[in-house]
Short mmCIF file of C-alpha atoms in Angstrom, two decimals:
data_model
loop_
_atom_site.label_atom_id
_atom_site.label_comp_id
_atom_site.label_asym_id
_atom_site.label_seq_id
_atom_site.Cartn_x
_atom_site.Cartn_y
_atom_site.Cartn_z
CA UNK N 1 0.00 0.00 0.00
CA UNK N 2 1.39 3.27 -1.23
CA UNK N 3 1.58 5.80 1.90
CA UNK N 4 0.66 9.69 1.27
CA UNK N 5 4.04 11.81 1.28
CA UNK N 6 3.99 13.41 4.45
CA UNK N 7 4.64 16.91 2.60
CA UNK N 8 1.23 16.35 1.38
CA UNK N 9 -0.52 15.38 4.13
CA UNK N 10 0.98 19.03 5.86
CA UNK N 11 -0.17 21.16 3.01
CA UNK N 12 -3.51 19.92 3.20
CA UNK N 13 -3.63 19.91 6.93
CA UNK N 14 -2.20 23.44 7.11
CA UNK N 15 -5.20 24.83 4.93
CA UNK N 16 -8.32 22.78 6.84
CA UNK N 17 -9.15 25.45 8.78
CA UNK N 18 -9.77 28.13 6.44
CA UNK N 19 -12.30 25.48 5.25
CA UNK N 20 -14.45 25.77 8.02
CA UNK N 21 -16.45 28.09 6.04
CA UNK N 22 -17.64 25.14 4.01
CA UNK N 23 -19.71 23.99 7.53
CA UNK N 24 -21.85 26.82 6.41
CA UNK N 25 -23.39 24.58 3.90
CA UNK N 26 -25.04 22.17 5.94
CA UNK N 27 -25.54 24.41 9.21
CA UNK N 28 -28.04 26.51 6.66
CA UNK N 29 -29.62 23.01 5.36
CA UNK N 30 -30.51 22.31 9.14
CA UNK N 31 -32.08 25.74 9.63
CA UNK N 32 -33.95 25.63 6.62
CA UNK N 33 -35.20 21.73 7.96
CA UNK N 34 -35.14 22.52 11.36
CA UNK N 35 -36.77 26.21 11.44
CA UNK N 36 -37.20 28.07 14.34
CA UNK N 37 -34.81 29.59 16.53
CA UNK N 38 -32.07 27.82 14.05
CA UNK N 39 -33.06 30.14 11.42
CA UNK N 40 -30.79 32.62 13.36
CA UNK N 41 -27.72 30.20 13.48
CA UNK N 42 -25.75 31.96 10.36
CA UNK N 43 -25.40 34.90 11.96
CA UNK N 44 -24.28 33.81 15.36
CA UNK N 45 -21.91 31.68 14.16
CA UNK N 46 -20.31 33.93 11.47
CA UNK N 47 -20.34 37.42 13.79
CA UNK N 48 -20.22 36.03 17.32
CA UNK N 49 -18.68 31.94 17.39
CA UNK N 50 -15.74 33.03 15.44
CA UNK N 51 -14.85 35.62 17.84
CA UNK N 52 -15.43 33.62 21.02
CA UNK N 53 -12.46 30.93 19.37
CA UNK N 54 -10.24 34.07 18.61
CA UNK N 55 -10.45 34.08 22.80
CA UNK N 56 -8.87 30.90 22.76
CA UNK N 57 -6.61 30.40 19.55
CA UNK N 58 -5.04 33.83 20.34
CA UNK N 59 -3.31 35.79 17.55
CA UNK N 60 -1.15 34.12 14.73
CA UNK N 61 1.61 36.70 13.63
CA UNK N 62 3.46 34.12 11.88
CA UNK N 63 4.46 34.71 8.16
CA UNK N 64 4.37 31.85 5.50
CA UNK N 65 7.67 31.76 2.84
CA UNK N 66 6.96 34.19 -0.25
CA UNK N 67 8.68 31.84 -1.86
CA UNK N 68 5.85 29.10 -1.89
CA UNK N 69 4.54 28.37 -5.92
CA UNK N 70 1.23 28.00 -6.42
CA UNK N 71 1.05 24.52 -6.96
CA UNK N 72 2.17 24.28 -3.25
CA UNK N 73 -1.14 26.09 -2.75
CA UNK N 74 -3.52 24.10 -4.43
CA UNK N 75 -5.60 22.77 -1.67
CA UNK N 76 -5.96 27.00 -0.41
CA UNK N 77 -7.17 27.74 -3.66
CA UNK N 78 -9.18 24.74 -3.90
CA UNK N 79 -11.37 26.53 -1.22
CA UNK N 80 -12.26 29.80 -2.87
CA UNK N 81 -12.89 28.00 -5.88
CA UNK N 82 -15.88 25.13 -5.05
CA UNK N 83 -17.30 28.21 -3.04
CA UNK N 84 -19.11 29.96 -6.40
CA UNK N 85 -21.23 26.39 -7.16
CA UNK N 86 -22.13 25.49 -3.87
CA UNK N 87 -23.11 29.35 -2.90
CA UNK N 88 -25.35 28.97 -6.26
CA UNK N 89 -26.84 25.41 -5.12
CA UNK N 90 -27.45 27.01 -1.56
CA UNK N 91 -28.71 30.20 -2.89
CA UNK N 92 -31.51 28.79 -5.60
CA UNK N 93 -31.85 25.55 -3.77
CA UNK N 94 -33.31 27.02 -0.78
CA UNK N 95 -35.47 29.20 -2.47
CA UNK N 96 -36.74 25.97 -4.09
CA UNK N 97 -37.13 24.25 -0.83
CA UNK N 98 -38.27 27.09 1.18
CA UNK N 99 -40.93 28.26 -1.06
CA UNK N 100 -42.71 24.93 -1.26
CA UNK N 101 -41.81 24.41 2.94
CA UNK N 102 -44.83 24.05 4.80
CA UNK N 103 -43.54 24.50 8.23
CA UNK N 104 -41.27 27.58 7.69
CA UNK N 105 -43.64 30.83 7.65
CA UNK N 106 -43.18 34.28 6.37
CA UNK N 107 -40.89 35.21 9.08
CA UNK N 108 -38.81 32.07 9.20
CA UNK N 109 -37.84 32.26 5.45
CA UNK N 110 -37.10 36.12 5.77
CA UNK N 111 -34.55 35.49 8.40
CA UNK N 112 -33.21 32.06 6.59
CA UNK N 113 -32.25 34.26 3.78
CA UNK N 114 -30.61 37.10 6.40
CA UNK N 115 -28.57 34.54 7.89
CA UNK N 116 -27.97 33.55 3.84
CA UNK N 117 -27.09 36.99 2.84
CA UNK N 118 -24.21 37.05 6.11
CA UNK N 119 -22.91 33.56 4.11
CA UNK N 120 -22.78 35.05 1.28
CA UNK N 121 -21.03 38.71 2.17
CA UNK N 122 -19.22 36.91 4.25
CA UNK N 123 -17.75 34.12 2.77
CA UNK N 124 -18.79 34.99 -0.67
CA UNK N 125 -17.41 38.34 -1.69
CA UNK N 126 -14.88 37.42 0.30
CA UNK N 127 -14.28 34.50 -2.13
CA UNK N 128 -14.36 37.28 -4.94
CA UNK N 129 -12.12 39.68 -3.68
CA UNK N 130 -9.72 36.82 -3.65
CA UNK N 131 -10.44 35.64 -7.20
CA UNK N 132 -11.04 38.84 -8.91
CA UNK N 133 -7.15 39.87 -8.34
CA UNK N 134 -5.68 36.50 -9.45
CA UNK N 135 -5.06 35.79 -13.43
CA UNK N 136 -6.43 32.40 -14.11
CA UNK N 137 -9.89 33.22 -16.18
CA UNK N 138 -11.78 31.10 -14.42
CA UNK N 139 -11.19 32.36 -11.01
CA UNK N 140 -11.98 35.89 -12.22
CA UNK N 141 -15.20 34.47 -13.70
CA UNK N 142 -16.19 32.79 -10.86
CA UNK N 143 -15.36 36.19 -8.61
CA UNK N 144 -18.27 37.79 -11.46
CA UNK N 145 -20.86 35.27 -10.60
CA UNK N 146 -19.92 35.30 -7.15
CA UNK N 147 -21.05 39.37 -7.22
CA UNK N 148 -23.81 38.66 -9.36
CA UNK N 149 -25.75 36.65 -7.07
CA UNK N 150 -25.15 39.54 -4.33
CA UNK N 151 -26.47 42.30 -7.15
CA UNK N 152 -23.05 43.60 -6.46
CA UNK N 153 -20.89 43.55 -9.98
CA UNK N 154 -19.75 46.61 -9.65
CA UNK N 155 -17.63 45.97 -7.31
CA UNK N 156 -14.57 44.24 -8.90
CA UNK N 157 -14.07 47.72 -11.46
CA UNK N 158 -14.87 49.97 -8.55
CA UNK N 159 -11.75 47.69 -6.00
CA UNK N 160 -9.42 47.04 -9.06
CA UNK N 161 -9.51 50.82 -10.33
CA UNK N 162 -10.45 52.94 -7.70
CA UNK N 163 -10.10 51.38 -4.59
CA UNK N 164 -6.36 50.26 -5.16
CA UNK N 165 -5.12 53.61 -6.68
CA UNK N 166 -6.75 56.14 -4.84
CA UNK N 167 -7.14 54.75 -1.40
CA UNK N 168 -6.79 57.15 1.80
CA UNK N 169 -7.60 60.23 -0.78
CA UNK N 170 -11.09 61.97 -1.63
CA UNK N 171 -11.16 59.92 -4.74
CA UNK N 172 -11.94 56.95 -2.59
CA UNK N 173 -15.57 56.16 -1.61
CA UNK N 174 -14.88 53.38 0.48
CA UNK N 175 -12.11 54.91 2.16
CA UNK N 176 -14.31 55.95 5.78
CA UNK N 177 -13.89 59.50 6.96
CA UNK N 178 -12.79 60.59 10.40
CA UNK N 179 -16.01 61.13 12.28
CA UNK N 180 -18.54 59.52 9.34
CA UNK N 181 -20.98 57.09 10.94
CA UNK N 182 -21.79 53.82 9.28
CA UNK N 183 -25.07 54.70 8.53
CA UNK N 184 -23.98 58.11 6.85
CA UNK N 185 -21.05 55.82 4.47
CA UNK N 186 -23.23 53.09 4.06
CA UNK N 187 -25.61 55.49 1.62
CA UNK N 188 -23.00 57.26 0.11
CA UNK N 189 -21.20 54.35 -0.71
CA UNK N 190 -24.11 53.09 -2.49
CA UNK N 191 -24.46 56.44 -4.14
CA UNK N 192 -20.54 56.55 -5.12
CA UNK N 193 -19.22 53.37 -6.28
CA UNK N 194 -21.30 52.23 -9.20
CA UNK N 195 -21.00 55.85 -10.35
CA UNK N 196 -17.40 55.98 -9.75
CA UNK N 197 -17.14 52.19 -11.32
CA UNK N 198 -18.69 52.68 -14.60
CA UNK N 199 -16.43 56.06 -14.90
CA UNK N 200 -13.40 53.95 -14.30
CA UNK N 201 -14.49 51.72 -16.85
CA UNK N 202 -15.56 54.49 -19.20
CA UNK N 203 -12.00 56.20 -18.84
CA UNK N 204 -10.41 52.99 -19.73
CA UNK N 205 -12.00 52.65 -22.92
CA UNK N 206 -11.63 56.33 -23.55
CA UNK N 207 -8.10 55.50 -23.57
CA UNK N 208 -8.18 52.73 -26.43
CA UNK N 209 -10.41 55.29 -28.13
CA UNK N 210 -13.95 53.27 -27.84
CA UNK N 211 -17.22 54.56 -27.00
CA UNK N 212 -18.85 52.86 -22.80
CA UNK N 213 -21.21 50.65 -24.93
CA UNK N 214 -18.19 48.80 -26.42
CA UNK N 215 -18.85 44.81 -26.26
CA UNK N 216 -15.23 44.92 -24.04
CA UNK N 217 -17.17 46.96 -21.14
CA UNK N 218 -17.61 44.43 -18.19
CA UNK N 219 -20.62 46.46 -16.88
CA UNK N 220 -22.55 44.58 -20.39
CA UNK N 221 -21.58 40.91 -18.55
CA UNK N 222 -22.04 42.38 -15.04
CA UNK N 223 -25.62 43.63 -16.06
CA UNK N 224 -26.69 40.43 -18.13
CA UNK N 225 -25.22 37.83 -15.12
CA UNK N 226 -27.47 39.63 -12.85
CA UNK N 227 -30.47 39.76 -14.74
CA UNK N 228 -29.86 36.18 -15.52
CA UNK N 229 -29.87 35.44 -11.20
CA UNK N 230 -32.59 37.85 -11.13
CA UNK N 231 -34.81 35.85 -13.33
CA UNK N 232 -34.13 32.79 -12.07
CA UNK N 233 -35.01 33.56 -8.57
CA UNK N 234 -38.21 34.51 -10.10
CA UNK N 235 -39.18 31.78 -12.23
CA UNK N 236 -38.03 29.25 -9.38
CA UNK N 237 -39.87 31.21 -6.20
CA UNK N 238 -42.32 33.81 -8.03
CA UNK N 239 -42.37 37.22 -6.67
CA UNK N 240 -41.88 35.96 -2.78
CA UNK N 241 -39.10 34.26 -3.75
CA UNK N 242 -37.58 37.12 -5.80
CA UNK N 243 -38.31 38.98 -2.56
CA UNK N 244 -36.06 36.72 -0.41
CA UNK N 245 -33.38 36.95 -3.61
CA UNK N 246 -33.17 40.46 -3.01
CA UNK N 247 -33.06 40.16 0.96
CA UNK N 248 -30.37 37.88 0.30
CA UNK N 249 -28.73 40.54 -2.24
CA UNK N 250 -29.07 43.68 0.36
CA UNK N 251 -27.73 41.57 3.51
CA UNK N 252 -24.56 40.50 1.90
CA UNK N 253 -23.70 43.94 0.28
CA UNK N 254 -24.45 45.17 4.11
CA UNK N 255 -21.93 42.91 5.18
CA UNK N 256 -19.65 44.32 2.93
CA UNK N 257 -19.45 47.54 3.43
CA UNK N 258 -19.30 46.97 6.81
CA UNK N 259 -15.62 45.60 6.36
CA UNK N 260 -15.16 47.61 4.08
CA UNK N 261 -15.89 50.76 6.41
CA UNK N 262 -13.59 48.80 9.09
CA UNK N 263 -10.96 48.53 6.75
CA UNK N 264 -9.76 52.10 6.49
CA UNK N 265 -11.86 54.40 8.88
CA UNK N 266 -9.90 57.93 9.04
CA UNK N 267 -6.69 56.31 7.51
CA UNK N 268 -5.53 59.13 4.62
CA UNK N 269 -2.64 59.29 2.97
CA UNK N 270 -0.61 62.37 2.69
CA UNK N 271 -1.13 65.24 0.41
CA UNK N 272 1.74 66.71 -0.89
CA UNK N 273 0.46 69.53 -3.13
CA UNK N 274 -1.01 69.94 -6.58
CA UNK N 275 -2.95 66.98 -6.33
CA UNK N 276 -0.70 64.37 -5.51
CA UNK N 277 -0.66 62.07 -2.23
CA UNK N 278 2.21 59.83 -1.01
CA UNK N 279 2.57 56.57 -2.32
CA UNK N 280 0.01 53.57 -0.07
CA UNK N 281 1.73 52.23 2.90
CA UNK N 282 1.24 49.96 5.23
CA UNK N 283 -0.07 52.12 8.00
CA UNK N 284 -2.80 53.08 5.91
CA UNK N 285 -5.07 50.05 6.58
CA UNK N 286 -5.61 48.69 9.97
CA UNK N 287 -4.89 45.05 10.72
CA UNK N 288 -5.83 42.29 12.54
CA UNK N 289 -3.96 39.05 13.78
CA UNK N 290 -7.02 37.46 15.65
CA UNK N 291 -6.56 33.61 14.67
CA UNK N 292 -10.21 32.72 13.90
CA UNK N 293 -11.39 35.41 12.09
CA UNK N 294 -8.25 35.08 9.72
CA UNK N 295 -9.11 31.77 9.38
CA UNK N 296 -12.69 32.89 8.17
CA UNK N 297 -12.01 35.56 6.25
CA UNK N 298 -8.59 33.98 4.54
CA UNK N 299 -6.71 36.13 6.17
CA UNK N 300 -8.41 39.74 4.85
CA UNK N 301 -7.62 41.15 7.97
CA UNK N 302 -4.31 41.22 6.72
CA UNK N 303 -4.98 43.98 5.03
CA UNK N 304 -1.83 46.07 4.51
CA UNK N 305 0.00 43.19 2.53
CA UNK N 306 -2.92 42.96 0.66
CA UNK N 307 -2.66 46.90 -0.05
CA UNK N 308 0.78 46.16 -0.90
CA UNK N 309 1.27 42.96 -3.49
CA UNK N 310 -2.67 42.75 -4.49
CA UNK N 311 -2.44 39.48 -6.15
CA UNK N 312 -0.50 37.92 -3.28
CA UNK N 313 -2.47 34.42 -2.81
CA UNK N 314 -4.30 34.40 0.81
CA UNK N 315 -2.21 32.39 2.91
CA UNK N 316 0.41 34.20 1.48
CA UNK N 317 -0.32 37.68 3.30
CA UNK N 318 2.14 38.51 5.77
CA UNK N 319 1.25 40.11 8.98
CA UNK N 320 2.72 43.33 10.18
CA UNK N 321 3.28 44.42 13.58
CA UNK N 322 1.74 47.49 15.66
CA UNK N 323 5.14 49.51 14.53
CA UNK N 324 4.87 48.93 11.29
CA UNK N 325 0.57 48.97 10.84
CA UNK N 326 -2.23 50.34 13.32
CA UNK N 327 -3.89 47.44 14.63
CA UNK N 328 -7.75 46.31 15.48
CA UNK N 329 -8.70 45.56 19.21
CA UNK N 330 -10.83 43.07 18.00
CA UNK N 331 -10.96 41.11 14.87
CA UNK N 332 -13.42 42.37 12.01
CA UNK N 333 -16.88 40.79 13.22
CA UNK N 334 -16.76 42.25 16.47
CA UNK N 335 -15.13 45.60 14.96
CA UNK N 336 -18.14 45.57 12.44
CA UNK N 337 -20.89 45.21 15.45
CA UNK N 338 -19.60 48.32 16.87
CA UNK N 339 -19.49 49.95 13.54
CA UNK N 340 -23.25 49.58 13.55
CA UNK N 341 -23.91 51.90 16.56
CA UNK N 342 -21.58 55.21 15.28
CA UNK N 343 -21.31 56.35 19.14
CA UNK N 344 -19.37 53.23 20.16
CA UNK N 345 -17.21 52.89 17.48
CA UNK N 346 -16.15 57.12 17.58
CA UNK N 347 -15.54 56.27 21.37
CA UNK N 348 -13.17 52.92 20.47
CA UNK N 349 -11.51 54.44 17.32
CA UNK N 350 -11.14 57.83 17.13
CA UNK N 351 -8.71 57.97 19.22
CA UNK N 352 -6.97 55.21 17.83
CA UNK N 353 -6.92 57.48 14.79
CA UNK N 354 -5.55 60.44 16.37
CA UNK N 355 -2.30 58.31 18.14
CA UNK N 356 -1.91 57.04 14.80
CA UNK N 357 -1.98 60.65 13.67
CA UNK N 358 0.50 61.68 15.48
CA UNK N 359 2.96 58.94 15.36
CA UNK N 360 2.96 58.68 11.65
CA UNK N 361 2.33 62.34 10.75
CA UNK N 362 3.43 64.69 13.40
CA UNK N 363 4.30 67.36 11.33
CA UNK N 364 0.60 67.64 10.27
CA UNK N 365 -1.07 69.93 12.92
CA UNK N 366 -4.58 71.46 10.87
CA UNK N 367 -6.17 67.78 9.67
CA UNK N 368 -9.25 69.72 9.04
CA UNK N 369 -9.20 69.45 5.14
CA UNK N 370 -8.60 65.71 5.42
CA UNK N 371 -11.52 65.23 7.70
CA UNK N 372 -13.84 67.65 5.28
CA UNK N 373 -12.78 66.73 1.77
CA UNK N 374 -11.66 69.92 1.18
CA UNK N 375 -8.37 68.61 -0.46
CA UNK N 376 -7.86 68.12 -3.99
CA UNK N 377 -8.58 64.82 -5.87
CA UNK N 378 -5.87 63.10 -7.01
CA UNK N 379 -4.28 63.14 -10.37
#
């Protein structure tokens, strides 16, 4: 009997727990069998179980070896990449099930398909984020269906060509300002991006000298993949079920925004005249080492390396230290809780963003014009 290399059997070992996610699967079958309380199990297990193991599994500042290929990865990528068909099986197949379900009311399947829409924010545009900056096709396709079930297409032009170039400036909508509330960035994010998105795209094609409606435009594939989910979820749960679709849709793009208003909150970079800012650093995203939720979110929380070498494969990312990046008290779900009520999280960061104000940028002693907008855009 041939015996498994024992290099093997580490690699795959190593990446197991970032496929704890995958538990998701069934724990949402149960609640759509069970009903009940259990239709509220998503949720608690995504924003608060994580975050009671990070208690116990600490932090994890260790760095993997830059030097690993990706064919030493293949069991990491493996992950992200059965996540686009089963979130489309979970998505459609409950609306099947739950639509014909005779002991789940009204109120049962709206909060099924909350705790659905955390899965799928969660895990799922998670998934895409990491897809969408790797070169394969198919993982870039499978980041665009990903967003289309969540309504959210937009959001690979508005991260690949806004985000990454003009983050910590007034060019950024996602980047939160000192003092905004959630509430107050979650509309104007929802204002900004697809604007800012489709102008992005626009430009691009401006550049090769072709009109927006070119064929090459991705918002022509973003709109028809969504229409496509759209229509679906009507022919296979009628309006109800296109109702739950769209509950589904709004939850997980909640979700996102969420991190991504965590991600950044008062972090600018400098101006340094006529339009033009310093070049990103690490200190302009704050990081997390919390074991668990790294392990759930494939390491996004480290979110400076990510800033840094964007197609750097998750378990890649390298951590960086509280001298070298401001750092989280808490990892993202429980920093994303407190982002909900604005009072709490102004009392827990803002003066996180003021030491890091001052250690980074003492020179700077007016930061009026980066809290109001008043400075220039970018070039």
């Amino acid at each position: 009997m041939t015996s498994v290399p024992a290099a093997k059997v580490a690699k795959f070992t190593s990446a197991l727990p970032f496929a704890l996610s995958l538990l998701l699967v069934p724990l949402v079958m149960f609640a759509a069998y069970r009903g009940g309380w259990t239709v509220l199990l998503l949720p608690v297990s995504t924003w608060f179980l994580y975050s009671v193991i990070d208690i116990f599994t600490g932090l994890n500042t260790d760095n993997a070896d830059l030097e690993t290929s990706d064919d030493q990865l293949y069991w990491y990528r493996l992950i992200t990449m059965v996540w686009a068909p089963l979130q489309f099986a979970v998505i459609f197949g409950m609306l099947y099930y739950v639509t014909r379900a005779d002991h789940l009311n009204g109120w049962e399947q709206y909060f099924l398909f909350i705790g659905v829409g955390v899965m799928t924010g969660t895990i799922g545009i998670n998934y895409s984020h990491e897809l969408m900056h790797q070169k394969p096709r198919i993982e870039r396709n499978m980041a665009d269906a990903l967003l289309a079930m969540v309504l959210y297409s937009h959001f690979r032009s508005e991260h690949m060509l806004v985000h990454h170039r003009y983050v910590g400036t007034p060019r950024d909508p996602v980047t939160a300002r000192y003092g905004e509330g959630f509430w107050r960035f979650f509309v104007r994010v929802l204002r900004a991006c697809p604007r800012s998105a489709f102008a992005a795209e626009k430009a691009m094609l401006a550049r090769k000298g072709l009109p927006w409606y070119h064929r090459s435009n991705p918002f022509w594939r973003y709109w028809l993949l969504q229409a496509g989910f759209l229509g679906l979820a009507l022919l296979i749960g009628g309006v109800w079920g296109l109702f739950l679709f769209l509950v589904q849709a709004f939850t997980a793009i909640w979700q996102l925004e969420l991190v991504n208003y965590t991600e950044h909150y008062g972090l600018t970079r400098k101006h340094l005249g006529e339009g033009k800012y310093e070049h990103v650093k690490p200190h302009h995203s704050w990081n997390a080492a919390h074991r668990a939720t790294n392990w759930l979110l494939i390491n996004l929380q480290r979110h400076s390396d990510h800033h840094f070498k964007p197609d750097r494969r998750f378990p890649l990312l390298q951590n960086y230290n509280a001298a070298q990046a401001p750092q989280l008290p808490f990892g993202y779900p429980v920093m994303t809780i407190a982002a909900m009520s604005p009072t709490v999280w102004r009392r827990v960061m803002n003066p996180r963003v003021r030491r890091w104000r001052a250690m980074y940028y003492p020179e700077i002693t007016d930061w009026t014009a980066y809290k109001d907008g008043s400075l220039p855009q970018p070039k």
